[in-house]
Short mmCIF file of C-alpha atoms in Angstrom, two decimals:
data_model
loop_
_atom_site.label_atom_id
_atom_site.label_comp_id
_atom_site.label_asym_id
_atom_site.label_seq_id
_atom_site.Cartn_x
_atom_site.Cartn_y
_atom_site.Cartn_z
CA MET U 1 52.47 -78.67 14.94
CA PRO U 2 50.90 -81.51 17.20
CA ALA U 3 49.78 -84.76 15.68
CA ALA U 4 46.16 -84.76 14.81
CA PRO U 5 43.97 -86.76 17.20
CA GLU U 6 41.78 -89.60 16.04
CA VAL U 7 38.50 -88.50 14.87
CA THR U 8 36.30 -91.08 16.60
CA PRO U 9 32.99 -90.50 18.64
CA ALA U 10 34.95 -91.38 21.93
CA ALA U 11 37.49 -88.81 21.13
CA ILE U 12 35.38 -86.06 20.37
CA ARG U 13 33.61 -85.16 23.60
CA ARG U 14 31.57 -81.92 23.40
CA ARG U 15 29.00 -79.65 24.87
CA VAL U 16 26.39 -78.37 22.55
CA ARG U 17 24.30 -75.33 22.72
CA ARG U 18 21.47 -74.90 19.86
CA TRP U 19 19.24 -72.31 18.84
CA THR U 20 16.42 -71.53 16.40
CA LEU U 21 17.07 -68.01 15.05
CA PRO U 22 14.41 -65.82 13.32
CA ALA U 23 16.26 -65.76 9.78
CA GLY U 24 18.71 -67.52 7.97
CA VAL U 25 22.41 -67.28 8.95
CA THR U 26 24.51 -65.87 6.25
CA ALA U 27 27.82 -65.99 7.95
CA ALA U 28 29.64 -67.02 11.30
CA ALA U 29 32.93 -65.73 12.95
CA VAL U 30 34.84 -65.85 16.18
CA ALA U 31 36.69 -63.03 18.01
CA PHE U 32 40.38 -63.15 17.56
CA ASP U 33 40.56 -63.32 21.53
CA GLY U 34 38.50 -66.54 21.20
CA ARG U 35 35.99 -65.47 23.92
CA SER U 36 33.10 -65.02 21.92
CA GLY U 37 31.45 -65.76 18.50
CA ALA U 38 28.84 -64.24 16.21
CA PHE U 39 26.02 -65.34 13.68
CA ALA U 40 25.20 -62.90 10.93
CA LEU U 41 21.49 -62.88 10.05
CA GLY U 42 19.42 -62.12 6.83
CA ASP U 43 17.34 -59.86 9.08
CA GLY U 44 20.15 -57.33 9.67
CA THR U 45 21.06 -58.54 13.20
CA LEU U 46 24.21 -60.16 14.83
CA ARG U 47 23.46 -62.81 17.39
CA ARG U 48 26.69 -62.92 19.61
CA VAL U 49 27.63 -65.69 22.08
CA VAL U 50 29.84 -65.51 25.00
CA PHE U 51 31.50 -68.92 25.30
CA ALA U 52 32.09 -69.00 28.95
CA GLU U 53 28.49 -67.72 29.78
CA ASP U 54 25.56 -69.79 29.62
CA THR U 55 23.40 -66.62 28.72
CA PRO U 56 20.90 -66.14 26.00
CA LEU U 57 22.43 -64.68 22.64
CA ASP U 58 23.14 -60.97 22.57
CA ILE U 59 20.83 -59.36 19.87
CA VAL U 60 22.52 -56.58 17.93
CA GLU U 61 20.82 -54.47 15.33
CA ALA U 62 23.70 -54.06 12.96
CA HIS U 63 22.18 -53.14 9.54
CA ASP U 64 19.12 -51.95 7.82
CA GLY U 65 18.84 -55.14 5.62
CA ALA U 66 20.66 -58.40 5.35
CA VAL U 67 24.08 -58.86 6.66
CA LEU U 68 26.00 -60.23 3.85
CA ALA U 69 29.59 -60.61 5.51
CA LEU U 70 31.15 -61.04 8.92
CA ALA U 71 34.70 -61.17 10.40
CA ALA U 72 36.56 -60.81 13.53
CA ALA U 73 37.69 -57.15 13.88
CA PRO U 74 41.31 -56.34 14.37
CA GLY U 75 40.78 -54.38 17.54
CA GLY U 76 38.26 -56.86 19.09
CA GLY U 77 34.75 -57.74 18.27
CA PHE U 78 33.28 -58.02 14.89
CA VAL U 79 33.04 -56.45 11.67
CA SER U 80 30.27 -56.84 9.16
CA GLY U 81 28.95 -55.69 5.94
CA GLY U 82 25.35 -55.46 4.61
CA ASP U 83 23.14 -54.58 1.91
CA ASP U 84 22.54 -51.12 3.21
CA GLY U 85 26.13 -50.24 2.13
CA ARG U 86 27.63 -50.26 5.70
CA VAL U 87 30.63 -51.63 7.23
CA MET U 88 29.72 -51.93 11.12
CA LEU U 89 31.89 -52.63 14.12
CA THR U 90 30.39 -54.46 16.84
CA ASP U 91 32.72 -54.70 19.99
CA GLY U 92 29.67 -54.68 22.58
CA THR U 93 26.06 -54.38 22.10
CA ALA U 94 26.09 -51.21 20.30
CA PRO U 95 27.33 -51.38 16.72
CA ARG U 96 29.17 -48.25 15.11
CA GLU U 97 29.45 -47.50 11.45
CA LEU U 98 32.98 -47.68 9.96
CA PHE U 99 32.35 -46.85 6.57
CA ARG U 100 29.47 -46.33 4.17
CA GLU U 101 29.00 -46.69 0.13
CA PRO U 102 25.69 -45.27 -0.82
CA ARG U 103 23.66 -47.63 -3.35
CA ARG U 104 26.25 -50.50 -2.95
CA TRP U 105 26.14 -53.90 -1.18
CA VAL U 106 29.12 -54.56 1.03
CA SER U 107 29.21 -58.21 0.07
CA HIS U 108 32.66 -59.52 1.09
CA LEU U 109 35.19 -58.81 3.89
CA ALA U 110 38.81 -59.75 4.58
CA VAL U 111 40.54 -58.95 7.70
CA HIS U 112 44.23 -59.18 8.89
CA ALA U 113 44.66 -59.01 12.55
CA GLY U 114 48.55 -58.10 12.50
CA ALA U 115 48.41 -55.40 9.84
CA ARG U 116 45.18 -54.18 11.69
CA THR U 117 43.58 -54.10 8.03
CA ILE U 118 39.88 -54.43 6.93
CA MET U 119 39.21 -55.04 3.12
CA ALA U 120 35.47 -54.38 2.13
CA ALA U 121 34.03 -55.14 -1.31
CA ALA U 122 31.27 -52.97 -2.55
CA GLY U 123 30.32 -53.35 -6.07
CA LYS U 124 33.26 -53.28 -8.32
CA SER U 125 35.46 -51.40 -5.57
CA ALA U 126 37.61 -52.66 -3.07
CA ILE U 127 37.98 -50.37 -0.07
CA GLY U 128 40.93 -50.78 2.51
CA LEU U 129 40.24 -49.46 6.11
CA ASP U 130 42.39 -49.37 9.30
CA ALA U 131 40.92 -50.71 12.49
CA ALA U 132 39.31 -47.36 13.34
CA GLY U 133 37.62 -47.10 10.00
CA THR U 134 39.89 -44.61 8.23
CA VAL U 135 40.09 -45.26 4.40
CA VAL U 136 43.84 -46.29 3.74
CA GLY U 137 43.22 -47.16 -0.01
CA ARG U 138 40.82 -47.79 -2.74
CA TRP U 139 40.75 -49.82 -5.88
CA ASP U 140 37.73 -49.27 -8.22
CA ASP U 141 39.25 -50.35 -11.58
CA HIS U 142 37.56 -53.97 -11.84
CA PRO U 143 35.84 -55.38 -14.72
CA SER U 144 32.67 -56.66 -12.92
CA THR U 145 31.19 -56.85 -9.32
CA ILE U 146 33.75 -58.33 -6.82
CA THR U 147 32.95 -62.05 -5.85
CA GLY U 148 35.60 -62.65 -3.43
CA ILE U 149 38.56 -60.81 -1.61
CA ALA U 150 41.60 -61.96 0.52
CA LEU U 151 44.68 -60.64 2.13
CA ASN U 152 47.75 -62.67 2.07
CA GLN U 153 49.85 -63.86 5.09
CA THR U 154 51.46 -60.55 5.71
CA GLY U 155 48.29 -58.39 5.08
CA LYS U 156 50.28 -56.20 2.67
CA ARG U 157 48.68 -57.56 -0.59
CA VAL U 158 45.16 -58.17 -1.33
CA ALA U 159 43.41 -60.35 -4.12
CA VAL U 160 40.26 -59.39 -5.80
CA ALA U 161 38.01 -62.07 -7.64
CA HIS U 162 35.82 -60.76 -10.44
CA TYR U 163 34.73 -62.10 -13.89
CA ASN U 164 37.45 -63.62 -15.88
CA GLY U 165 39.81 -63.81 -13.06
CA VAL U 166 41.71 -62.19 -10.09
CA SER U 167 43.40 -58.87 -9.65
CA LEU U 168 46.29 -58.32 -6.98
CA TRP U 169 47.09 -55.09 -5.34
CA TRP U 170 49.79 -54.06 -2.97
CA LEU U 171 48.10 -51.96 -0.19
CA ALA U 172 50.87 -49.60 0.47
CA SER U 173 51.48 -48.59 -3.15
CA LYS U 174 49.66 -45.59 -4.49
CA GLN U 175 50.74 -45.75 -8.17
CA GLN U 176 50.37 -49.36 -9.55
CA SER U 177 48.55 -51.36 -12.17
CA ALA U 178 47.05 -54.58 -10.98
CA ALA U 179 48.68 -57.91 -11.49
CA LYS U 180 46.29 -60.00 -13.35
CA LEU U 181 45.52 -63.76 -13.09
CA THR U 182 43.32 -64.64 -15.86
CA TRP U 183 40.81 -67.24 -16.58
CA LYS U 184 37.68 -66.82 -18.27
CA GLY U 185 34.57 -67.38 -16.62
CA SER U 186 32.59 -66.51 -13.48
CA HIS U 187 34.68 -67.06 -10.18
CA VAL U 188 32.31 -66.90 -7.34
CA ALA U 189 34.69 -67.54 -4.20
CA LEU U 190 38.33 -66.78 -3.52
CA SER U 191 40.78 -68.26 -1.05
CA TRP U 192 44.62 -67.46 -0.27
CA ALA U 193 46.70 -70.15 1.18
CA PRO U 194 47.93 -69.43 4.62
CA ASN U 195 51.64 -69.66 3.27
CA GLY U 196 50.80 -67.13 0.57
CA LYS U 197 51.84 -69.36 -2.26
CA TYR U 198 48.57 -70.25 -3.83
CA LEU U 199 45.26 -68.51 -4.82
CA MET U 200 42.31 -70.64 -5.63
CA THR U 201 38.85 -69.58 -6.78
CA ALA U 202 35.51 -71.60 -7.00
CA MET U 203 33.77 -71.20 -10.18
CA GLN U 204 30.32 -71.19 -11.72
CA GLU U 205 31.11 -74.02 -13.99
CA ASN U 206 31.35 -76.49 -10.91
CA GLU U 207 35.08 -76.62 -10.74
CA LEU U 208 38.13 -74.76 -9.06
CA HIS U 209 40.65 -72.76 -10.57
CA GLY U 210 43.97 -71.69 -9.07
CA TRP U 211 47.33 -70.00 -9.47
CA ARG U 212 50.74 -70.33 -8.06
CA VAL U 213 51.56 -66.79 -7.09
CA ALA U 214 55.18 -66.70 -7.64
CA ASP U 215 54.95 -67.63 -11.27
CA SER U 216 51.17 -67.46 -12.15
CA ALA U 217 51.32 -71.29 -13.04
CA GLU U 218 47.58 -72.49 -13.32
CA MET U 219 45.79 -75.34 -12.07
CA ARG U 220 42.18 -76.70 -12.81
CA MET U 221 40.30 -79.02 -10.77
CA ALA U 222 37.00 -79.95 -12.48
CA GLY U 223 34.04 -82.63 -12.21
CA LEU U 224 32.24 -81.41 -9.02
CA ALA U 225 28.60 -82.11 -8.86
CA THR U 226 27.53 -78.60 -8.05
CA LYS U 227 29.29 -75.00 -7.66
CA PRO U 228 31.70 -75.26 -4.76
CA LYS U 229 30.87 -72.10 -2.65
CA SER U 230 33.03 -72.86 0.35
CA LEU U 231 36.94 -73.38 0.25
CA GLY U 232 39.21 -73.94 3.20
CA TRP U 233 42.95 -74.54 3.97
CA SER U 234 44.69 -76.55 6.58
CA ALA U 235 46.98 -74.33 8.94
CA ASP U 236 50.16 -75.81 7.19
CA SER U 237 48.77 -75.12 3.52
CA ARG U 238 49.08 -78.85 2.68
CA TRP U 239 45.42 -79.48 2.15
CA LEU U 240 42.74 -77.51 0.24
CA VAL U 241 39.14 -78.78 0.87
CA ASN U 242 35.86 -77.64 -0.72
CA SER U 243 32.12 -78.20 -0.85
CA GLY U 244 29.99 -79.05 -3.96
CA ALA U 245 29.82 -82.78 -3.79
CA GLU U 246 28.49 -85.53 -1.54
CA VAL U 247 31.85 -85.65 -0.06
CA VAL U 248 34.57 -83.36 1.08
CA THR U 249 37.14 -83.06 -1.72
CA CYS U 250 40.74 -82.62 -0.27
CA TRP U 251 43.52 -81.50 -2.59
CA ASP U 252 47.06 -82.22 -1.57
CA PHE U 253 49.47 -79.34 -2.05
CA SER U 254 52.50 -81.07 -0.51
CA GLY U 255 55.57 -81.80 -2.89
CA ARG U 256 54.64 -81.32 -6.59
CA GLY U 257 51.06 -80.26 -5.75
CA PRO U 258 47.55 -81.46 -6.68
CA MET U 259 47.80 -81.50 -10.34
CA GLY U 260 47.88 -85.38 -11.76
CA ARG U 261 47.07 -86.60 -8.25
CA PRO U 262 43.41 -87.76 -7.38
CA PRO U 263 41.99 -85.76 -4.31
CA ALA U 264 41.28 -87.46 -1.14
CA GLU U 265 37.51 -87.81 -0.47
CA ILE U 266 36.26 -87.85 3.07
CA CYS U 267 32.92 -87.40 5.17
CA PRO U 268 30.44 -89.02 2.73
CA GLY U 269 27.11 -87.35 2.74
CA GLU U 270 25.07 -90.51 2.31
CA GLY U 271 22.91 -88.69 -0.35
CA ALA U 272 23.45 -85.29 1.07
CA LEU U 273 25.63 -82.53 -0.58
CA VAL U 274 28.34 -80.72 1.32
CA THR U 275 27.49 -76.99 1.48
CA VAL U 276 30.13 -75.43 3.79
CA VAL U 277 33.46 -76.77 5.18
CA ALA U 278 35.93 -75.41 7.64
CA VAL U 279 39.53 -76.65 8.63
CA HIS U 280 40.41 -76.60 12.40
CA PRO U 281 43.17 -73.95 12.83
CA LYS U 282 45.71 -76.16 14.41
CA VAL U 283 45.26 -80.01 13.09
CA PRO U 284 43.92 -81.18 9.75
CA ILE U 285 40.34 -81.82 10.82
CA VAL U 286 37.69 -80.83 8.64
CA ALA U 287 34.15 -79.96 9.72
CA ALA U 288 31.60 -80.30 6.98
CA GLY U 289 27.99 -79.24 6.76
CA TYR U 290 25.31 -80.62 4.51
CA ASP U 291 22.22 -79.67 2.83
CA ASN U 292 20.13 -81.35 5.42
CA GLY U 293 21.61 -79.99 8.49
CA THR U 294 24.15 -82.79 9.27
CA VAL U 295 27.38 -81.87 10.52
CA ARG U 296 30.51 -84.30 10.46
CA LEU U 297 34.12 -84.22 11.18
CA GLY U 298 36.89 -86.14 9.19
CA ARG U 299 40.68 -85.99 8.53
CA PRO U 300 42.17 -86.12 4.86
CA GLY U 301 43.46 -89.74 4.28
CA HIS U 302 41.28 -91.43 7.02
CA ALA U 303 38.20 -93.26 6.57
CA LYS U 304 36.57 -92.68 10.03
CA THR U 305 34.00 -89.97 10.21
CA THR U 306 32.24 -88.60 13.22
CA GLU U 307 28.68 -87.36 13.02
CA LEU U 308 27.85 -84.42 15.30
CA GLU U 309 24.30 -83.35 16.40
CA PRO U 310 22.31 -82.03 13.41
CA VAL U 311 21.83 -78.11 13.07
CA GLY U 312 18.40 -77.46 11.74
CA ALA U 313 17.01 -79.41 8.73
CA GLY U 314 18.11 -77.05 5.82
CA PRO U 315 21.08 -76.32 4.10
CA LEU U 316 24.03 -75.31 6.38
CA THR U 317 25.60 -72.00 5.20
CA ALA U 318 28.24 -70.81 7.87
CA MET U 319 30.86 -72.32 9.95
CA ALA U 320 33.88 -70.87 12.05
CA TRP U 321 36.42 -72.40 14.51
CA SER U 322 37.79 -70.38 17.31
CA PRO U 323 41.42 -69.77 17.25
CA SER U 324 42.35 -72.52 19.71
CA GLY U 325 39.89 -74.94 17.94
CA ASP U 326 38.12 -75.59 21.12
CA GLN U 327 34.77 -74.06 19.68
CA LEU U 328 32.79 -74.55 16.24
CA LEU U 329 30.01 -72.40 15.52
CA VAL U 330 27.55 -73.68 12.56
CA GLY U 331 24.50 -72.09 11.10
CA GLY U 332 21.91 -72.60 8.60
CA GLU U 333 19.59 -71.25 5.89
CA ASP U 334 16.39 -72.22 7.98
CA GLY U 335 17.81 -70.29 11.07
CA GLY U 336 19.23 -73.25 12.88
CA ALA U 337 22.55 -72.46 14.74
CA ALA U 338 24.70 -74.24 17.28
CA LEU U 339 27.92 -74.07 19.40
CA PHE U 340 30.03 -77.01 19.72
CA ASP U 341 32.28 -76.60 22.61
CA PHE U 342 34.83 -79.41 22.71
CA ALA U 343 36.68 -77.73 25.76
CA GLY U 344 33.58 -77.31 27.87
CA ALA U 345 32.69 -81.18 27.62
#
């Protein structure tokens, strides 16, 4: 892995494109080929941007209701889930339905490009699809509505967050009981470390809870100011970062792990709360969005912070890096949206 560049205003040259969209941004994603990105909106549309073209955003009428989840699609383009119960594929300007779950919201998606797998959460059910939309598995036996879903690094195992813990399923096994990781309370977000060793959840009780997958050893990080809705990992799985405070909290998983060690705190909000985080895909640079539209970049263990151009004036809700790390999409609750292009400066 190359050495991380200094995060200083002089080192961070960028070209910025900004938009004011007609509804709040609920999610953002960049396609696996790195050529385009998309914002998901509460009005049911996607707004697609081609990075190399200085043209208006494509408008895609994807859902009859709010778009709740968005991810890069394994075969190209984007896959989205909505409160109309549909999973839609958008690989041009005309979306195509891959799956429909009547009277349910498709609220979470997880995708693995190599395994060409799409996991969709609808109510208490987790549904596995291949890239063409064929159902390859279904797991209905969850105790509550699913609140997060994640695939491991091989794409062969899925984790499902729900009330009182997480259930683990092997995708290829037709006869199995879920492995249970139990902790009482409401788990509101889920993230699997890129090396597959740790699962972390964000909890309603302003804390994080996690497990080492190999032996189910538990860890608990408490004391956040608000509910930490956004989690992210560095590519080498050393750093877990989260929202929920006036700083980005960075937990060090190297060596003996984060327990008993205070977290690093970066990107102070100067009175604003961090609402969304995203880690650069190659170097440990963290992008942080705040509840007043501010965007900053920082690195764990470094005091310097770079403030980028603000995106709207309300809470930021979505961030996504391109696979190369040359582009960053940012969107907010008030419809503010931006593309920071660090390669095109």
